[in-house]
Tab-separated table of C-alpha atoms and ligand atoms in Angstrom:
chain	number	residue	atom	x	y	z
A	1	UNK	CA	25.954	-15.086	105.623
A	2	UNK	CA	27.168	-14.254	101.982
A	3	UNK	CA	24.955	-11.711	100.402
A	4	UNK	CA	23.680	-13.918	97.447
A	5	UNK	CA	22.804	-17.564	98.406
A	6	UNK	CA	23.384	-20.032	95.592
A	7	UNK	CA	20.371	-21.980	94.557
A	8	UNK	CA	22.246	-25.136	94.662
A	9	UNK	CA	25.700	-26.150	96.438
A	10	UNK	CA	26.914	-29.551	96.873
A	11	UNK	CA	30.332	-30.796	98.413
A	12	UNK	CA	31.708	-34.569	97.494
A	13	UNK	CA	27.873	-35.418	97.441
A	14	UNK	CA	27.796	-39.195	97.320
A	15	UNK	CA	25.203	-41.722	97.175
A	16	UNK	CA	25.543	-45.706	97.531
A	17	UNK	CA	22.956	-48.387	97.245
A	18	UNK	CA	24.862	-51.377	99.164
A	19	UNK	CA	28.145	-51.660	97.560
A	20	UNK	CA	27.086	-49.924	94.299
A	21	UNK	CA	28.230	-46.298	94.254
A	22	UNK	CA	25.478	-44.311	91.930
A	23	UNK	CA	26.684	-40.760	92.788
A	24	UNK	CA	30.510	-40.300	93.775
A	25	UNK	CA	31.752	-37.287	95.050
A	26	UNK	CA	29.783	-34.695	92.962
A	27	UNK	CA	30.501	-30.995	93.834
A	28	UNK	CA	28.957	-28.019	91.998
A	29	UNK	CA	26.877	-25.060	92.564
A	30	UNK	CA	24.090	-23.191	90.529
A	31	UNK	CA	23.808	-19.430	91.169
A	32	UNK	CA	20.275	-17.928	91.622
A	33	UNK	CA	18.621	-17.443	88.437
A	34	UNK	CA	20.792	-20.018	86.073
A	35	UNK	CA	20.071	-22.927	84.328
A	36	UNK	CA	22.379	-25.915	85.065
A	37	UNK	CA	22.315	-29.007	82.930
A	38	UNK	CA	23.033	-32.305	83.831
A	39	UNK	CA	23.989	-34.497	80.922
A	40	UNK	CA	24.871	-38.593	81.218
A	41	UNK	CA	23.773	-41.650	79.701
A	42	UNK	CA	21.416	-43.747	81.151
A	43	UNK	CA	22.613	-44.798	84.921
A	44	UNK	CA	25.002	-42.233	85.144
A	45	UNK	CA	23.481	-41.098	88.307
A	46	UNK	CA	21.411	-38.045	87.621
A	47	UNK	CA	18.045	-38.890	89.116
A	48	UNK	CA	19.654	-40.058	92.115
A	49	UNK	CA	21.511	-36.687	92.388
A	50	UNK	CA	18.125	-34.889	91.925
A	51	UNK	CA	16.281	-37.019	94.313
A	52	UNK	CA	19.037	-36.230	96.876
A	53	UNK	CA	18.706	-32.418	96.187
A	54	UNK	CA	14.861	-32.639	96.425
A	55	UNK	CA	15.184	-33.921	100.085
A	56	UNK	CA	13.600	-37.411	98.839
A	57	UNK	CA	16.708	-39.333	99.421
A	58	UNK	CA	19.520	-38.968	101.924
A	59	UNK	CA	22.811	-38.845	100.574
A	60	UNK	CA	25.293	-41.439	101.927
A	61	UNK	CA	28.201	-38.816	102.137
A	62	UNK	CA	29.083	-35.253	101.525
A	63	UNK	CA	26.958	-32.210	101.654
A	64	UNK	CA	24.363	-30.288	99.836
A	65	UNK	CA	22.243	-27.153	100.274
A	66	UNK	CA	19.165	-26.005	98.221
A	67	UNK	CA	17.968	-22.648	98.671
A	68	UNK	CA	20.201	-22.258	101.769
A	69	UNK	CA	18.985	-25.530	103.466
A	70	UNK	CA	20.604	-28.592	104.300
A	71	UNK	CA	19.313	-31.464	102.401
A	72	UNK	CA	20.154	-33.810	104.998
A	73	UNK	CA	18.599	-31.859	107.820
A	74	UNK	CA	15.781	-29.549	106.209
A	75	UNK	CA	14.259	-31.859	103.591
A	76	UNK	CA	11.083	-30.678	104.186
A	77	UNK	CA	11.682	-27.114	103.865
A	78	UNK	CA	13.315	-27.791	100.613
A	79	UNK	CA	10.417	-29.693	99.311
A	80	UNK	CA	8.273	-26.795	100.279
A	81	UNK	CA	10.024	-24.436	98.008
A	82	UNK	CA	10.873	-26.332	94.933
A	83	UNK	CA	9.120	-27.461	91.740
A	84	UNK	CA	9.948	-30.939	90.672
A	85	UNK	CA	8.893	-32.546	87.451
A	86	UNK	CA	10.158	-36.311	87.727
A	87	UNK	CA	10.726	-38.278	85.060
A	88	UNK	CA	7.474	-40.147	85.586
A	89	UNK	CA	5.230	-37.010	86.446
A	90	UNK	CA	2.129	-38.156	87.439
A	91	UNK	CA	-1.305	-36.104	85.998
A	92	UNK	CA	-4.884	-37.113	86.699
A	93	UNK	CA	-6.112	-38.755	83.097
A	94	UNK	CA	-9.460	-38.311	83.932
A	95	UNK	CA	-9.370	-34.367	84.833
A	96	UNK	CA	-8.934	-31.527	82.557
A	97	UNK	CA	-5.808	-29.458	82.579
A	98	UNK	CA	-7.272	-26.956	84.992
A	99	UNK	CA	-8.636	-29.738	87.226
A	100	UNK	CA	-5.167	-31.042	87.504
A	101	UNK	CA	-3.917	-27.311	87.790
A	102	UNK	CA	-6.504	-27.003	91.003
A	103	UNK	CA	-5.573	-30.257	92.483
A	104	UNK	CA	-1.850	-29.625	92.458
A	105	UNK	CA	-2.664	-26.145	93.927
A	106	UNK	CA	-4.152	-27.519	96.951
A	107	UNK	CA	-1.620	-30.276	97.417
A	108	UNK	CA	1.141	-27.361	97.290
A	109	UNK	CA	-1.227	-25.425	99.610
A	110	UNK	CA	-1.586	-22.480	97.336
A	111	UNK	CA	-3.961	-19.940	99.307
A	112	UNK	CA	-7.532	-20.662	98.268
A	113	UNK	CA	-8.434	-17.244	97.390
A	114	UNK	CA	-5.599	-17.124	94.565
A	115	UNK	CA	-6.185	-20.665	93.185
A	116	UNK	CA	-8.293	-19.786	90.166
A	117	UNK	CA	-6.171	-16.839	89.251
A	118	UNK	CA	-3.046	-18.839	89.551
A	119	UNK	CA	-4.504	-21.643	87.453
A	120	UNK	CA	-5.750	-19.161	84.562
A	121	UNK	CA	-2.661	-17.480	84.698
A	122	UNK	CA	-0.551	-20.910	83.977
A	123	UNK	CA	-3.112	-22.312	81.625
A	124	UNK	CA	-1.916	-19.265	79.677
A	125	UNK	CA	1.811	-19.489	80.145
A	126	UNK	CA	1.600	-23.053	79.030
A	127	UNK	CA	-0.696	-22.041	75.893
A	128	UNK	CA	-3.163	-24.466	77.192
A	129	UNK	CA	-6.372	-22.567	77.000
A	130	UNK	CA	-7.612	-23.925	73.707
A	131	UNK	CA	-7.478	-27.470	75.504
A	132	UNK	CA	-8.849	-26.618	78.856
A	133	UNK	CA	-11.767	-28.608	78.397
A	134	UNK	CA	-10.231	-31.552	76.988
A	135	UNK	CA	-9.348	-34.561	79.415
A	136	UNK	CA	-5.832	-34.816	80.026
A	137	UNK	CA	-5.791	-38.505	78.495
A	138	UNK	CA	-6.370	-36.997	75.213
A	139	UNK	CA	-3.514	-34.552	75.108
A	140	UNK	CA	-0.668	-34.992	72.892
A	141	UNK	CA	2.626	-35.694	74.907
A	142	UNK	CA	3.945	-32.282	74.362
A	143	UNK	CA	0.785	-30.831	75.645
A	144	UNK	CA	0.714	-33.249	78.528
A	145	UNK	CA	4.599	-31.834	79.269
A	146	UNK	CA	3.507	-28.272	79.414
A	147	UNK	CA	0.707	-29.175	81.692
A	148	UNK	CA	2.975	-31.216	83.866
A	149	UNK	CA	5.452	-28.237	84.321
A	150	UNK	CA	2.448	-25.838	85.063
A	151	UNK	CA	1.812	-28.015	87.517
A	152	UNK	CA	5.035	-28.158	88.851
A	153	UNK	CA	5.454	-24.267	89.318
A	154	UNK	CA	1.528	-24.081	90.715
A	155	UNK	CA	2.981	-22.640	93.983
A	156	UNK	CA	5.617	-20.251	91.913
A	157	UNK	CA	8.939	-22.144	93.397
A	158	UNK	CA	12.095	-20.145	92.995
A	159	UNK	CA	13.704	-23.524	92.266
A	160	UNK	CA	12.644	-25.974	89.367
A	161	UNK	CA	13.994	-29.538	89.106
A	162	UNK	CA	13.577	-31.042	85.637
A	163	UNK	CA	14.293	-34.847	85.141
A	164	UNK	CA	13.966	-35.638	81.548
A	165	UNK	CA	11.300	-33.073	81.223
A	166	UNK	CA	11.299	-33.136	77.357
A	167	UNK	CA	11.987	-37.261	76.476
A	168	UNK	CA	9.967	-38.334	73.592
A	169	UNK	CA	8.695	-34.670	72.831
A	170	UNK	CA	9.329	-33.280	68.796
A	171	UNK	CA	12.035	-30.846	68.330
A	172	UNK	CA	9.746	-27.747	67.896
A	173	UNK	CA	7.754	-28.605	71.054
A	174	UNK	CA	10.938	-29.341	73.005
A	175	UNK	CA	12.103	-25.644	71.892
A	176	UNK	CA	8.621	-24.109	72.905
A	177	UNK	CA	9.105	-25.849	76.300
A	178	UNK	CA	12.893	-24.388	77.067
A	179	UNK	CA	11.560	-20.703	75.800
A	180	UNK	CA	9.242	-21.228	78.803
A	181	UNK	CA	11.980	-22.406	80.931
A	182	UNK	CA	14.439	-19.407	79.876
A	183	UNK	CA	11.561	-17.096	80.661
A	184	UNK	CA	11.171	-18.340	84.215
A	185	UNK	CA	14.884	-18.092	84.858
A	186	UNK	CA	14.996	-14.637	83.408
A	187	UNK	CA	12.355	-13.931	86.191
A	188	UNK	CA	14.638	-15.410	88.853
A	189	UNK	CA	14.107	-19.005	89.154
A	190	UNK	CA	16.782	-21.091	89.333
A	191	UNK	CA	16.906	-24.324	86.937
A	192	UNK	CA	18.377	-27.868	87.265
A	193	UNK	CA	17.411	-30.020	84.461
A	194	UNK	CA	18.536	-33.263	83.088
A	195	UNK	CA	18.505	-34.320	79.440
A	196	UNK	CA	19.795	-36.723	76.852
A	197	UNK	CA	19.228	-33.962	74.165
A	198	UNK	CA	22.532	-31.986	73.444
A	199	UNK	CA	20.760	-29.253	71.732
A	200	UNK	CA	18.707	-28.602	74.844
A	201	UNK	CA	22.297	-28.284	76.904
A	202	UNK	CA	23.092	-25.310	74.751
A	203	UNK	CA	20.479	-23.504	76.934
A	204	UNK	CA	22.290	-24.058	80.154
A	205	UNK	CA	24.728	-21.516	81.796
A	206	UNK	CA	26.599	-24.416	82.885
A	207	UNK	CA	26.524	-28.038	82.034
A	208	UNK	CA	27.891	-30.862	84.315
A	209	UNK	CA	28.761	-34.276	82.472
A	210	UNK	CA	28.028	-37.060	84.146
A	211	UNK	CA	29.233	-40.547	83.665
A	212	UNK	CA	28.999	-43.817	85.980
A	213	UNK	CA	28.081	-41.340	89.058
A	214	UNK	CA	31.208	-39.206	88.808
A	215	UNK	CA	31.155	-35.779	87.265
A	216	UNK	CA	33.579	-35.640	84.336
A	217	UNK	CA	33.297	-32.312	83.098
A	218	UNK	CA	31.890	-28.953	84.660
A	219	UNK	CA	31.698	-25.939	82.509
A	220	UNK	CA	29.822	-23.570	80.201
A	221	UNK	CA	29.076	-24.876	77.025
A	222	UNK	CA	31.349	-22.721	75.260
A	223	UNK	CA	34.039	-23.621	77.862
A	224	UNK	CA	33.529	-27.145	77.271
A	225	UNK	CA	34.044	-27.015	73.382
A	226	UNK	CA	36.974	-24.823	73.840
A	227	UNK	CA	38.535	-27.731	76.141
A	228	UNK	CA	38.490	-30.112	73.429
A	229	UNK	CA	42.042	-30.730	72.474
A	230	UNK	CA	43.496	-30.524	68.862
A	231	UNK	CA	41.398	-29.832	65.343
A	232	UNK	CA	38.437	-31.524	64.676
A	233	UNK	CA	37.384	-32.757	61.237
A	234	UNK	CA	34.258	-34.346	59.568
A	235	UNK	CA	34.636	-37.114	56.873
A	236	UNK	CA	32.077	-38.426	55.035
A	237	UNK	CA	33.250	-41.909	54.508
A	238	UNK	CA	31.727	-44.981	52.503
A	239	UNK	CA	32.899	-47.422	55.665
A	240	UNK	CA	33.202	-45.245	58.760
A	241	UNK	CA	33.853	-48.073	60.945
A	242	UNK	CA	36.538	-49.736	58.886
A	243	UNK	CA	38.091	-45.842	58.774
A	244	UNK	CA	37.838	-45.432	62.197
A	245	UNK	CA	40.253	-48.596	62.677
A	246	UNK	CA	42.988	-47.121	60.285
A	247	UNK	CA	42.553	-43.872	61.966
A	248	UNK	CA	43.063	-45.202	65.301
A	249	UNK	CA	46.516	-46.211	64.367
A	250	UNK	CA	47.619	-43.242	62.753
A	251	UNK	CA	50.095	-40.818	64.521
A	252	UNK	CA	48.421	-37.484	65.245
A	253	UNK	CA	45.150	-38.729	65.797
A	254	UNK	CA	43.865	-37.946	69.278
A	255	UNK	CA	40.354	-39.548	68.731
A	256	UNK	CA	37.716	-40.615	66.732
A	257	UNK	CA	34.009	-41.084	66.756
A	258	UNK	CA	31.261	-42.384	64.136
A	259	UNK	CA	28.182	-40.379	63.915
A	260	UNK	CA	26.227	-42.381	61.482
A	261	UNK	CA	27.806	-42.145	58.138
A	262	UNK	CA	30.340	-39.389	59.322
A	263	UNK	CA	33.277	-39.663	61.313
A	264	UNK	CA	34.591	-37.066	63.587
A	265	UNK	CA	38.515	-37.195	63.745
A	266	UNK	CA	40.427	-34.934	66.247
A	267	UNK	CA	43.971	-34.150	64.990
A	268	UNK	CA	46.651	-32.838	66.745
A	269	UNK	CA	47.330	-30.065	63.798
A	270	UNK	CA	45.217	-29.332	60.804
A	271	UNK	CA	47.830	-30.216	58.611
A	272	UNK	CA	47.413	-33.731	59.383
A	273	UNK	CA	44.352	-33.686	57.189
A	274	UNK	CA	46.519	-34.684	54.263
A	275	UNK	CA	48.171	-37.660	56.045
A	276	UNK	CA	44.689	-38.815	57.209
A	277	UNK	CA	43.160	-38.839	53.724
A	278	UNK	CA	46.304	-40.327	52.285
A	279	UNK	CA	46.191	-43.160	54.957
A	280	UNK	CA	42.295	-43.770	54.200
A	281	UNK	CA	43.086	-43.904	50.126
A	282	UNK	CA	45.612	-46.361	50.854
A	283	UNK	CA	43.142	-48.617	52.841
A	284	UNK	CA	40.984	-48.538	49.784
A	285	UNK	CA	38.399	-46.196	51.572
A	286	UNK	CA	36.764	-43.411	49.685
A	287	UNK	CA	36.264	-39.949	51.519
A	288	UNK	CA	33.534	-37.948	49.552
A	289	UNK	CA	34.356	-34.830	51.726
A	290	UNK	CA	36.504	-33.661	54.487
A	291	UNK	CA	35.804	-30.372	56.445
A	292	UNK	CA	37.077	-28.698	59.530
A	293	UNK	CA	34.169	-28.206	61.884
A	294	UNK	CA	33.443	-26.653	65.328
A	295	UNK	CA	33.088	-29.319	68.049
A	296	UNK	CA	29.373	-30.061	69.479
A	297	UNK	CA	28.638	-30.955	72.939
A	298	UNK	CA	28.407	-34.773	71.712
A	299	UNK	CA	32.134	-34.366	70.433
A	300	UNK	CA	33.077	-33.080	73.803
A	301	UNK	CA	30.777	-35.847	75.690
A	302	UNK	CA	32.584	-38.678	73.748
A	303	UNK	CA	35.755	-37.187	74.244
A	304	UNK	CA	35.318	-36.722	77.971
A	305	UNK	CA	33.984	-40.245	78.572
A	306	UNK	CA	37.254	-41.688	76.732
A	307	UNK	CA	39.180	-39.809	78.741
A	308	UNK	CA	37.565	-40.835	81.989
A	309	UNK	CA	37.888	-44.201	80.995
A	310	UNK	CA	41.917	-43.719	80.298
A	311	UNK	CA	42.334	-42.123	83.600
A	312	UNK	CA	40.076	-44.517	85.761
A	313	UNK	CA	42.609	-44.874	88.374
A	314	UNK	CA	42.791	-40.840	88.738
A	315	UNK	CA	39.628	-39.268	90.633
A	316	UNK	CA	38.776	-35.716	90.226
A	317	UNK	CA	36.413	-33.829	87.882
A	318	UNK	CA	38.036	-32.106	84.635
A	319	UNK	CA	37.656	-28.632	85.207
A	320	UNK	CA	36.725	-25.792	87.707
A	321	UNK	CA	33.282	-24.841	87.535
A	322	UNK	CA	32.167	-21.766	85.506
A	323	UNK	CA	35.682	-21.597	83.869
B	401	ATP	N1	16.877	-47.283	94.725
B	401	ATP	C1	17.919	-47.853	94.215
B	401	ATP	N2	18.511	-48.918	94.530
B	401	ATP	C2	19.674	-49.677	93.854
B	401	ATP	N3	20.150	-48.897	92.895
B	401	ATP	C3	19.766	-47.997	92.340
B	401	ATP	C4	18.666	-47.461	93.187
B	401	ATP	N4	18.241	-45.918	92.192
B	401	ATP	C5	19.136	-45.738	91.385
B	401	ATP	N5	20.249	-46.933	91.441
B	401	ATP	C6	21.019	-47.411	90.439
B	401	ATP	O1	21.760	-46.089	90.260
B	401	ATP	C7	22.392	-46.044	88.809
B	401	ATP	C8	22.047	-44.434	88.637
B	401	ATP	O2	20.726	-44.315	88.324
B	401	ATP	P1	20.032	-42.825	88.132
B	401	ATP	O3	18.754	-43.217	88.009
B	401	ATP	O4	20.525	-41.934	88.862
B	401	ATP	O5	20.375	-42.788	86.735
B	401	ATP	P2	20.214	-41.591	85.493
B	401	ATP	O6	21.429	-40.958	85.108
B	401	ATP	O7	19.008	-40.703	85.924
B	401	ATP	O8	19.690	-42.624	84.447
B	401	ATP	P3	18.631	-42.347	83.529
B	401	ATP	O9	19.067	-41.445	82.216
B	401	ATP	O10	18.154	-43.855	82.672
B	401	ATP	O11	17.173	-41.603	84.123
B	401	ATP	C9	21.755	-46.888	88.007
B	401	ATP	O12	22.893	-47.777	87.832
B	401	ATP	C10	20.633	-47.433	88.830
B	401	ATP	O13	20.072	-48.777	88.718
B	402	MG	MG1	17.074	-40.674	85.397
């Protein structure tokens, strides 16, 4: 036995539905107390991965351990010990927040004598005190989300799964929600979260980028940014789509991606910027601003997806975890 068990370990985890492979040979680990973010577009296989790890769905191939328990052999042990806030979490609309919490406390078999203290603690943690007499149906999305989180951790699980926990919530409330998650991780809770929001990925110790069932990148946010080849330039251009066409033909341009009115261009060397501006001017396109920028995780993601499309015939994730 190792001294410290990883909260999650998977080895070539795979899930097939008929002929379709939703999760393909995914391997990663999450050390205890860390936050692991699974990023990827709709249908990438994030929820399917979580469902296997939570012991809800058996893998077709490969192995996984959560809190030291085999997901295929000991799913019941796992279910008892984890918190799971699913994409479609259910709260009882005609109950108040403390009533919802008390309900989940009984579902998770929180000892009866400690329940009311735990409910009070969670109302306080989630900042729900002033809403405690309202019916859940009348709470705003952000408050419902916080209540759902509180319900998911009523039994103090050492491992928490969050599947798009903040979808549709405003940026300030999302930040506050993540502050709660961060605090929990600080107390030793391990977290696996999926999200579509790249800013949320910044909260994660390690990020796994999934695309079409495969893990196409796996590293810390900083390592992912550093892994992007070349120099990134942001151009403000009057016709970004037309500009992209010109740039894609230009030697020394590694990648281009349109972000609204701007275009991000990855160049083999910063000196190539002059050549880029000249090519665009020649095509009659007006560049109002050009600057060197630090890549965002979105840039990394777009690059990795492109790369995996190009390398479609070669299998394997991009890099080792924790690089
Ligand atoms: N029970 C199922 N039977 C058949 N196909 C399924 C099943 N569950 C999921 N899939 C398919 O597997 C793929 C991955 O789905 P999954 O829900 O894991 O994606 P996701 O990354 O969570 O997407 P989203 O961001 O939309 O939540 C999708 O193409 C989906 O249609
Ligand atoms: Mg999903």
